PDB file of C-alpha atoms in Angstrom:
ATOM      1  CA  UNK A   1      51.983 -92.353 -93.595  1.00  0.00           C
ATOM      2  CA  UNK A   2      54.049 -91.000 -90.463  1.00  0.00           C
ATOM      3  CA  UNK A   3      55.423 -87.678 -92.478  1.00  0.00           C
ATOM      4  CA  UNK A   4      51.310 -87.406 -93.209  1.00  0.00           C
ATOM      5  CA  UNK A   5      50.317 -87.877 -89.337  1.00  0.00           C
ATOM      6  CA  UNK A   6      53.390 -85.382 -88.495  1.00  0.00           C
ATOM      7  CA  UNK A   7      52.105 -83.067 -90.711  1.00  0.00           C
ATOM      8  CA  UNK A   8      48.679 -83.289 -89.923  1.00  0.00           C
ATOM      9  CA  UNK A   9      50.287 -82.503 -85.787  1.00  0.00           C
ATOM     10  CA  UNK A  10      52.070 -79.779 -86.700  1.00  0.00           C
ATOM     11  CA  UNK A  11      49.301 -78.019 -88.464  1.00  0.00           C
ATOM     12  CA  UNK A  12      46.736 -78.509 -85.463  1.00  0.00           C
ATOM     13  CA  UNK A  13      49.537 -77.273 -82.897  1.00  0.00           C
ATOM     14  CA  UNK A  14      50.052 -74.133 -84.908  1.00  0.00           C
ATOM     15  CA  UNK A  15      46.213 -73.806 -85.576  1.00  0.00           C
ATOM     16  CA  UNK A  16      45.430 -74.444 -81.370  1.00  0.00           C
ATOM     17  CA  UNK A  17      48.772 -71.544 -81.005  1.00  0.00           C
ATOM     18  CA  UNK A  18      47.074 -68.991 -82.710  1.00  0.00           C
ATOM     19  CA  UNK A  19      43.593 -69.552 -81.610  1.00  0.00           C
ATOM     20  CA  UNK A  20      44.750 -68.976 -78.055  1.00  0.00           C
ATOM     21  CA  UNK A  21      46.938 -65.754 -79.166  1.00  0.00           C
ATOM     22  CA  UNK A  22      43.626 -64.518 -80.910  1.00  0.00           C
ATOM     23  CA  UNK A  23      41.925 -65.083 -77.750  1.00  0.00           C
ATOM     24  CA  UNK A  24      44.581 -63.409 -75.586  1.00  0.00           C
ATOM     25  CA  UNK A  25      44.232 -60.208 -78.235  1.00  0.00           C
ATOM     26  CA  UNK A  26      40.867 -60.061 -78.123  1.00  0.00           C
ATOM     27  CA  UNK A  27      40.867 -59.959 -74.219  1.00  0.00           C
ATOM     28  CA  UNK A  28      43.283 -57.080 -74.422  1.00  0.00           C
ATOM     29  CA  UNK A  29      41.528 -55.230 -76.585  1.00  0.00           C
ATOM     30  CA  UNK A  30      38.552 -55.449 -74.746  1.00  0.00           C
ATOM     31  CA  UNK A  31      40.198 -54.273 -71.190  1.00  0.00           C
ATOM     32  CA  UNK A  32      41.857 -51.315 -73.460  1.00  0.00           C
ATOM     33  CA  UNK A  33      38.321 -50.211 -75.284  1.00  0.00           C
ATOM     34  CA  UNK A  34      36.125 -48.903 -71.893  1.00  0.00           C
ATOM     35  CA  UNK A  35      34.695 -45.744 -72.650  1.00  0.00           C
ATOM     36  CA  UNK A  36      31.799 -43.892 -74.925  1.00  0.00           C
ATOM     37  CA  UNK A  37      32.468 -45.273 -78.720  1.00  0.00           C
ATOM     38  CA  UNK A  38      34.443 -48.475 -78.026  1.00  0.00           C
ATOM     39  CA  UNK A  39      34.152 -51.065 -79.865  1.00  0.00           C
ATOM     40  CA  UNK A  40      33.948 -54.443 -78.802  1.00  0.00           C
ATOM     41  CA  UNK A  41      34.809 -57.754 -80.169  1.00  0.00           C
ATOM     42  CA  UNK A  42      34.000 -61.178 -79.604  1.00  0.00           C
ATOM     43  CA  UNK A  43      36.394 -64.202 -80.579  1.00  0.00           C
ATOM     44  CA  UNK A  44      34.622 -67.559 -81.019  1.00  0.00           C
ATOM     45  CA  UNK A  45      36.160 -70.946 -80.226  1.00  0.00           C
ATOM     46  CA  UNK A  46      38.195 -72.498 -83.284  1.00  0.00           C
ATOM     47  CA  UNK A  47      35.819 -74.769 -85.409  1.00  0.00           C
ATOM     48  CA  UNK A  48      37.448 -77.678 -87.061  1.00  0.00           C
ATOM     49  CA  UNK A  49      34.276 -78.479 -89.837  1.00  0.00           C
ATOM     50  CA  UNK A  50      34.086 -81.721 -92.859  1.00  0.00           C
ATOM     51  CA  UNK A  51      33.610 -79.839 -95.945  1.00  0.00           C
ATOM     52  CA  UNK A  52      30.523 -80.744 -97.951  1.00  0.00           C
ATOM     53  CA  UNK A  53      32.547 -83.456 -99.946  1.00  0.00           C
ATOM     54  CA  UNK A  54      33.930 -84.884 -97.243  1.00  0.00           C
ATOM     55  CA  UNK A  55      37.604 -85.400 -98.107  1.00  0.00           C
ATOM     56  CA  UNK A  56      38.622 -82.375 -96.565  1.00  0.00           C
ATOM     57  CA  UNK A  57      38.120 -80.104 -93.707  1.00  0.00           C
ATOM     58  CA  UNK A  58      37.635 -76.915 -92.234  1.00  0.00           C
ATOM     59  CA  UNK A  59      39.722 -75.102 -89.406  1.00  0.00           C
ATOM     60  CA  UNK A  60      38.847 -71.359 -89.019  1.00  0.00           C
ATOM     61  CA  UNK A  61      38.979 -69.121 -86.240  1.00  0.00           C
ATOM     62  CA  UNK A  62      36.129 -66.307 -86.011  1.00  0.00           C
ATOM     63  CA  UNK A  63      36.351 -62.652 -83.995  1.00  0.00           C
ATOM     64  CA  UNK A  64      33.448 -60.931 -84.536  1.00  0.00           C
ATOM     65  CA  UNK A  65      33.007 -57.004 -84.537  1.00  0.00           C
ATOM     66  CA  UNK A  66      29.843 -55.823 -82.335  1.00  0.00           C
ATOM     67  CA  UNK A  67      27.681 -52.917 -82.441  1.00  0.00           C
ATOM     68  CA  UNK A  68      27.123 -52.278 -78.849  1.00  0.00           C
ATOM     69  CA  UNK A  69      29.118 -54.134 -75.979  1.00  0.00           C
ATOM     70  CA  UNK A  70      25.901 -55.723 -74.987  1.00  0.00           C
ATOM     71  CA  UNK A  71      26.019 -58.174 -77.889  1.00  0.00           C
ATOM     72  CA  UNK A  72      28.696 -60.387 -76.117  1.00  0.00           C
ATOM     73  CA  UNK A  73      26.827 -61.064 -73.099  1.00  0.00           C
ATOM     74  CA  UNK A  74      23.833 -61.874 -75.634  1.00  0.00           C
ATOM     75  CA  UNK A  75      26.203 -64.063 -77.937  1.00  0.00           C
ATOM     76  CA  UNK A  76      27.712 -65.916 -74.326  1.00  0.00           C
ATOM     77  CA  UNK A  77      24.001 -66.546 -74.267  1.00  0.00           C
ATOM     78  CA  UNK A  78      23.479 -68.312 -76.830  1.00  0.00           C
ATOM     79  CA  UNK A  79      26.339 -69.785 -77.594  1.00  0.00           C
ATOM     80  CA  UNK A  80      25.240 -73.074 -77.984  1.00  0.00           C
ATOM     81  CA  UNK A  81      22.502 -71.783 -81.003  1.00  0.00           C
ATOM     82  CA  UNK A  82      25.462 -69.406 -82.531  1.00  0.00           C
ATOM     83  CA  UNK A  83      28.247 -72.860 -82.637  1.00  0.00           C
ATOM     84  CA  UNK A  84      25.104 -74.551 -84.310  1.00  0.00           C
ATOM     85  CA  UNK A  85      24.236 -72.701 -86.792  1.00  0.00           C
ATOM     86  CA  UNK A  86      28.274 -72.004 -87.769  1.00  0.00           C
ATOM     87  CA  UNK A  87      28.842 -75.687 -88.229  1.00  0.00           C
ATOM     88  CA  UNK A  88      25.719 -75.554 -90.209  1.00  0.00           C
ATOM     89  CA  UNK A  89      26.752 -73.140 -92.374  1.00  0.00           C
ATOM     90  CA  UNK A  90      30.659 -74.574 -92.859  1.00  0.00           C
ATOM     91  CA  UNK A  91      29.760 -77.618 -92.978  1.00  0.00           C
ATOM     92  CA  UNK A  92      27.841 -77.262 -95.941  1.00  0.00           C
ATOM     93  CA  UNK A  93      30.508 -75.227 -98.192  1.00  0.00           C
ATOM     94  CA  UNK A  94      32.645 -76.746-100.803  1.00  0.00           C
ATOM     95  CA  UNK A  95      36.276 -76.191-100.558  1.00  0.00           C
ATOM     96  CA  UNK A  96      36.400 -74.530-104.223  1.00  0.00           C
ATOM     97  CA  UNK A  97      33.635 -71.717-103.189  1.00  0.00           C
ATOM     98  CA  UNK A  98      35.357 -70.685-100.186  1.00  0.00           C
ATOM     99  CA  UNK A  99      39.270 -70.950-101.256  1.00  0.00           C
ATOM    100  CA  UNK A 100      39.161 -67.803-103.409  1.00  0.00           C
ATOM    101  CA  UNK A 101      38.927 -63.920-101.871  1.00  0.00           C
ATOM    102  CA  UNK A 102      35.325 -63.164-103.678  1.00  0.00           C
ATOM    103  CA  UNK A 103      34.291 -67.031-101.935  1.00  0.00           C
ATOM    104  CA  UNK A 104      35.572 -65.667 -98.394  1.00  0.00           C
ATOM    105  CA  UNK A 105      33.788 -62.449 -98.444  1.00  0.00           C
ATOM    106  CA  UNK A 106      30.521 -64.066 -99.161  1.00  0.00           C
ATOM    107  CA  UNK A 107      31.269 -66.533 -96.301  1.00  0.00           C
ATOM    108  CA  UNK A 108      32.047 -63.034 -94.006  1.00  0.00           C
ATOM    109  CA  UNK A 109      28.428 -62.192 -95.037  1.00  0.00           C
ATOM    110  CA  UNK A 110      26.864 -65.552 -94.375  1.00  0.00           C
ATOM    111  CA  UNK A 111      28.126 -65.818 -90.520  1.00  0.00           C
ATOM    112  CA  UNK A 112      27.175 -62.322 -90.224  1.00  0.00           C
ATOM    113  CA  UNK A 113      23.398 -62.629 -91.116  1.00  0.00           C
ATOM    114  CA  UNK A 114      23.263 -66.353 -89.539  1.00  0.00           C
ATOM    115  CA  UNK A 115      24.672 -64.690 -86.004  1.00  0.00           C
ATOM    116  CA  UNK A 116      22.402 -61.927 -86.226  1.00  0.00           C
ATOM    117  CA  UNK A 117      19.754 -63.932 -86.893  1.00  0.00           C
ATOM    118  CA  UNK A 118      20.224 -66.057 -83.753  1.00  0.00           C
ATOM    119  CA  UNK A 119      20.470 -62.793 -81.558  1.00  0.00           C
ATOM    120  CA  UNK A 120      17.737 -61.425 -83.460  1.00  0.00           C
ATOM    121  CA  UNK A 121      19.391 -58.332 -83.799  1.00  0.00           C
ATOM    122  CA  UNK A 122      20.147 -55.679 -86.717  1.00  0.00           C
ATOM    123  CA  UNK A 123      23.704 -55.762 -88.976  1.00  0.00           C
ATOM    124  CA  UNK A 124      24.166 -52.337 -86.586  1.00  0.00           C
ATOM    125  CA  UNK A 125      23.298 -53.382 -83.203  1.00  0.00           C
ATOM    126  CA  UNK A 126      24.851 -56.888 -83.602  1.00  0.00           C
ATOM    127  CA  UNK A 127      27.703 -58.422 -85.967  1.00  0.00           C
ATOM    128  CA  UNK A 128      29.120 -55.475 -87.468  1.00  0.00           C
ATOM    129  CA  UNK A 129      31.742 -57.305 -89.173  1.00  0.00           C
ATOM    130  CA  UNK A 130      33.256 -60.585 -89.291  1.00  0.00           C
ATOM    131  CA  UNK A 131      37.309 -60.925 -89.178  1.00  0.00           C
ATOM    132  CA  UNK A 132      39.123 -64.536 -90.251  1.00  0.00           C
ATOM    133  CA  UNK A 133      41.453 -64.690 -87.850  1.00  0.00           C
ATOM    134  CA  UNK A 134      42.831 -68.628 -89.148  1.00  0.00           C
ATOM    135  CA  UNK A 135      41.613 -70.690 -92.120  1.00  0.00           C
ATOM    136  CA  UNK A 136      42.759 -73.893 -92.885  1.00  0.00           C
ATOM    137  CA  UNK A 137      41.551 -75.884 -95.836  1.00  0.00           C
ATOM    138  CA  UNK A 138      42.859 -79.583 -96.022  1.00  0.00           C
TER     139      UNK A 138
END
């Protein structure tokens, strides 16, 4: 039980470690873009989701690719709708669809259309793209 709970420590440390590297890269990046055709990016907060069955979880970390840099003001927004409908969404996946490549991409597509939808916004002036920066099944 102790080597299970040690485990289970570990894995949340490293998880927390790269959330907050993620966040200090996205930062960067977005004091380095400035100028006409920048991108921007947005990195959510780590999500730590119960699977649909219940006996496992979800921890995934979420940068998102924006259209124009006015999207993150508009997703700091409505941040509260955009966690909600995320923990929606993951909540209600099955470990088995999403543990594959083909199962990921049409999770990518999923938080793409479900953000947009909450900034009721266009694929190309909103989410552009969707990048899994951790994912944790256990």
């Amino acid at each position: 039980m102790r080597k299970t709970a040690y485990k289970h420590l570990l894995l949340t440390s490293l998880f927390y470690a790269l959330a907050l590297i993620s966040s200090t890269v996205s930062a960067n990046e977005k004091k380095e873009g400035g100028g006409e055709g920048a991108s921007s990016v947005a990195a959510l907060e780590p999500f730590t989701v119960n699977l649909s069955s219940f006996d496992r979880y979800l921890q995934i970390s979420i940068t998102l690719q924006l259209g124009n840099p006015e999207m993150a003001e508009k997703i700091k927004a409505k941040m509260p709708l955009v966690r909600h409908s995320m923990i929606m969404l993951l909540s209600g996946k099955e470990s088995a669809d999403i543990q594959n490549a083909s199962g990921k991409h049409e999770l990518i597509n999923e938080i793409k259309e479900k953000i947009n939808h909450v900034l009721e916004v266009k694929e190309h002036d909103g989410v552009t793209d969707v990048y899994l920066v951790n994912f944790v099944i256990q």
